[in-house]
Amino acid sequence: MSTQHRACFSSVKATGALMLAASLLLGSAALADDHEAMDSDDTWLPSLITETPQEGFALAVTLSQKGVGTTQPDAEVRKAQRPEYAEDPDSLIAASHVIATHFQTVAAANDYWRE
């Protein structure tokens, strides 16, 4: 495969991964739909502090889902895009990466749950 073809193929894969980041997570539609119903004055994230790492991970997932709802507020568009990434391993890995990045932020905010 030529360098040009590899670069083009990488670009296509990166675009797919970015599409996923904009459409994130198979089960996120319900939580992202909640975003549409919220008033702009509604505080849904009062703190990044959690009791346990497991709660921190759940918060990281929520942050990812909220990002999807903010990026693409139209639930029907999100649902229509889901088949494009739902079975693509690279897209699912990209979704995991977004969650992991949020989890790093939450873990740092919680001083990695050290006492």
PDB file of C-alpha atoms in Angstrom:
ATOM      1  CA  MET A   1       0.000   0.000   0.000  1.00  0.00           C
ATOM      2  CA  SER A   2       1.426   3.393  -0.966  1.00  0.00           C
ATOM      3  CA  THR A   3       2.061   6.149   1.531  1.00  0.00           C
ATOM      4  CA  GLN A   4      -0.779   8.167  -0.022  1.00  0.00           C
ATOM      5  CA  HIS A   5      -3.213   5.263   0.352  1.00  0.00           C
ATOM      6  CA  ARG A   6      -2.140   4.691   3.967  1.00  0.00           C
ATOM      7  CA  ALA A   7      -2.599   8.389   4.754  1.00  0.00           C
ATOM      8  CA  CYS A   8      -6.036   8.378   3.108  1.00  0.00           C
ATOM      9  CA  PHE A   9      -7.027   5.189   4.945  1.00  0.00           C
ATOM     10  CA  SER A  10      -5.808   6.689   8.241  1.00  0.00           C
ATOM     11  CA  SER A  11      -7.833   9.799   7.527  1.00  0.00           C
ATOM     12  CA  VAL A  12     -10.963   7.751   6.924  1.00  0.00           C
ATOM     13  CA  LYS A  13     -10.408   5.801  10.163  1.00  0.00           C
ATOM     14  CA  ALA A  14      -9.767   9.019  12.090  1.00  0.00           C
ATOM     15  CA  THR A  15     -12.937  10.536  10.649  1.00  0.00           C
ATOM     16  CA  GLY A  16     -14.885   7.484  11.783  1.00  0.00           C
ATOM     17  CA  ALA A  17     -13.402   7.765  15.260  1.00  0.00           C
ATOM     18  CA  LEU A  18     -14.286  11.450  15.392  1.00  0.00           C
ATOM     19  CA  MET A  19     -17.812  10.665  14.239  1.00  0.00           C
ATOM     20  CA  LEU A  20     -18.054   8.320  17.163  1.00  0.00           C
ATOM     21  CA  ALA A  21     -16.788  10.937  19.565  1.00  0.00           C
ATOM     22  CA  ALA A  22     -19.605  13.138  18.298  1.00  0.00           C
ATOM     23  CA  SER A  23     -22.166  10.346  18.500  1.00  0.00           C
ATOM     24  CA  LEU A  24     -20.739   8.466  21.505  1.00  0.00           C
ATOM     25  CA  LEU A  25     -21.884   5.357  23.263  1.00  0.00           C
ATOM     26  CA  LEU A  26     -24.547   2.860  22.366  1.00  0.00           C
ATOM     27  CA  GLY A  27     -26.650   3.507  25.438  1.00  0.00           C
ATOM     28  CA  SER A  28     -26.220   7.260  25.657  1.00  0.00           C
ATOM     29  CA  ALA A  29     -29.374   8.403  23.881  1.00  0.00           C
ATOM     30  CA  ALA A  30     -31.559   8.485  26.985  1.00  0.00           C
ATOM     31  CA  LEU A  31     -29.130  10.523  29.053  1.00  0.00           C
ATOM     32  CA  ALA A  32     -28.288  12.806  26.168  1.00  0.00           C
ATOM     33  CA  ASP A  33     -32.021  13.344  25.597  1.00  0.00           C
ATOM     34  CA  ASP A  34     -32.244  14.571  29.194  1.00  0.00           C
ATOM     35  CA  HIS A  35     -29.849  17.329  28.194  1.00  0.00           C
ATOM     36  CA  GLU A  36     -32.411  18.728  25.771  1.00  0.00           C
ATOM     37  CA  ALA A  37     -34.965  19.095  28.546  1.00  0.00           C
ATOM     38  CA  MET A  38     -32.643  20.974  30.903  1.00  0.00           C
ATOM     39  CA  ASP A  39     -32.828  24.724  31.338  1.00  0.00           C
ATOM     40  CA  SER A  40     -29.591  26.569  30.761  1.00  0.00           C
ATOM     41  CA  ASP A  41     -29.674  27.650  34.435  1.00  0.00           C
ATOM     42  CA  ASP A  42     -29.937  24.032  35.637  1.00  0.00           C
ATOM     43  CA  THR A  43     -26.726  22.829  37.322  1.00  0.00           C
ATOM     44  CA  TRP A  44     -26.295  19.147  36.557  1.00  0.00           C
ATOM     45  CA  LEU A  45     -22.623  18.942  37.603  1.00  0.00           C
ATOM     46  CA  PRO A  46     -22.161  20.537  40.997  1.00  0.00           C
ATOM     47  CA  SER A  47     -18.840  18.757  41.603  1.00  0.00           C
ATOM     48  CA  LEU A  48     -16.355  16.237  40.232  1.00  0.00           C
ATOM     49  CA  ILE A  49     -15.891  14.789  43.719  1.00  0.00           C
ATOM     50  CA  THR A  50     -17.122  11.214  44.103  1.00  0.00           C
ATOM     51  CA  GLU A  51     -16.993   8.731  46.976  1.00  0.00           C
ATOM     52  CA  THR A  52     -15.358   5.887  45.048  1.00  0.00           C
ATOM     53  CA  PRO A  53     -13.518   5.202  41.803  1.00  0.00           C
ATOM     54  CA  GLN A  54     -16.594   3.326  40.539  1.00  0.00           C
ATOM     55  CA  GLU A  55     -18.731   6.443  41.060  1.00  0.00           C
ATOM     56  CA  GLY A  56     -15.964   8.406  39.343  1.00  0.00           C
ATOM     57  CA  PHE A  57     -16.144   6.104  36.331  1.00  0.00           C
ATOM     58  CA  ALA A  58     -19.931   6.495  36.194  1.00  0.00           C
ATOM     59  CA  LEU A  59     -19.424  10.265  36.245  1.00  0.00           C
ATOM     60  CA  ALA A  60     -16.907   9.951  33.388  1.00  0.00           C
ATOM     61  CA  VAL A  61     -19.523   8.071  31.334  1.00  0.00           C
ATOM     62  CA  THR A  62     -22.093  10.764  32.141  1.00  0.00           C
ATOM     63  CA  LEU A  63     -19.672  13.498  31.066  1.00  0.00           C
ATOM     64  CA  SER A  64     -19.163  11.673  27.767  1.00  0.00           C
ATOM     65  CA  GLN A  65     -22.897  11.303  27.243  1.00  0.00           C
ATOM     66  CA  LYS A  66     -23.527  14.945  28.071  1.00  0.00           C
ATOM     67  CA  GLY A  67     -20.862  15.912  25.555  1.00  0.00           C
ATOM     68  CA  VAL A  68     -22.740  13.995  22.873  1.00  0.00           C
ATOM     69  CA  GLY A  69     -26.019  15.708  23.763  1.00  0.00           C
ATOM     70  CA  THR A  70     -24.336  19.101  23.610  1.00  0.00           C
ATOM     71  CA  THR A  71     -22.500  18.385  20.367  1.00  0.00           C
ATOM     72  CA  GLN A  72     -25.548  16.915  18.619  1.00  0.00           C
ATOM     73  CA  PRO A  73     -28.723  18.008  20.438  1.00  0.00           C
ATOM     74  CA  ASP A  74     -31.031  16.312  17.912  1.00  0.00           C
ATOM     75  CA  ALA A  75     -31.861  12.857  19.313  1.00  0.00           C
ATOM     76  CA  GLU A  76     -33.079  11.614  15.932  1.00  0.00           C
ATOM     77  CA  VAL A  77     -29.768  12.494  14.290  1.00  0.00           C
ATOM     78  CA  ARG A  78     -27.870  10.665  17.054  1.00  0.00           C
ATOM     79  CA  LYS A  79     -30.079   7.603  16.618  1.00  0.00           C
ATOM     80  CA  ALA A  80     -29.636   7.688  12.834  1.00  0.00           C
ATOM     81  CA  GLN A  81     -25.825   7.792  13.178  1.00  0.00           C
ATOM     82  CA  ARG A  82     -25.638   4.954  15.674  1.00  0.00           C
ATOM     83  CA  PRO A  83     -25.518   2.098  13.089  1.00  0.00           C
ATOM     84  CA  GLU A  84     -22.433   3.711  11.532  1.00  0.00           C
ATOM     85  CA  TYR A  85     -20.344   3.221  14.675  1.00  0.00           C
ATOM     86  CA  ALA A  86     -22.140   0.573  16.727  1.00  0.00           C
ATOM     87  CA  GLU A  87     -20.195  -2.334  15.239  1.00  0.00           C
ATOM     88  CA  ASP A  88     -16.985  -0.539  14.308  1.00  0.00           C
ATOM     89  CA  PRO A  89     -14.189  -1.607  16.693  1.00  0.00           C
ATOM     90  CA  ASP A  90     -12.195   1.587  16.069  1.00  0.00           C
ATOM     91  CA  SER A  91     -15.215   3.719  16.915  1.00  0.00           C
ATOM     92  CA  LEU A  92     -15.887   1.772  20.091  1.00  0.00           C
ATOM     93  CA  ILE A  93     -12.233   2.139  21.102  1.00  0.00           C
ATOM     94  CA  ALA A  94     -12.508   5.881  20.453  1.00  0.00           C
ATOM     95  CA  ALA A  95     -15.577   6.039  22.716  1.00  0.00           C
ATOM     96  CA  SER A  96     -13.646   4.240  25.429  1.00  0.00           C
ATOM     97  CA  HIS A  97     -10.832   6.744  25.004  1.00  0.00           C
ATOM     98  CA  VAL A  98     -13.197   9.682  25.552  1.00  0.00           C
ATOM     99  CA  ILE A  99     -14.496   8.059  28.749  1.00  0.00           C
ATOM    100  CA  ALA A 100     -10.937   7.314  29.896  1.00  0.00           C
ATOM    101  CA  THR A 101      -9.963  10.938  29.386  1.00  0.00           C
ATOM    102  CA  HIS A 102     -12.913  12.093  31.491  1.00  0.00           C
ATOM    103  CA  PHE A 103     -12.050   9.469  34.113  1.00  0.00           C
ATOM    104  CA  GLN A 104      -8.498  10.854  34.352  1.00  0.00           C
ATOM    105  CA  THR A 105      -9.958  14.281  35.084  1.00  0.00           C
ATOM    106  CA  VAL A 106     -12.353  12.945  37.721  1.00  0.00           C
ATOM    107  CA  ALA A 107      -9.621  10.817  39.337  1.00  0.00           C
ATOM    108  CA  ALA A 108      -7.285  13.804  39.568  1.00  0.00           C
ATOM    109  CA  ALA A 109     -10.070  15.941  41.074  1.00  0.00           C
ATOM    110  CA  ASN A 110     -10.532  13.255  43.713  1.00  0.00           C
ATOM    111  CA  ASP A 111      -6.795  13.030  44.420  1.00  0.00           C
ATOM    112  CA  TYR A 112      -7.032   9.487  43.051  1.00  0.00           C
ATOM    113  CA  TRP A 113      -9.238   8.583  46.048  1.00  0.00           C
ATOM    114  CA  ARG A 114      -6.343   8.732  48.497  1.00  0.00           C
ATOM    115  CA  GLU A 115      -7.116   9.537  52.089  1.00  0.00           C
TER     116      GLU A 115
END
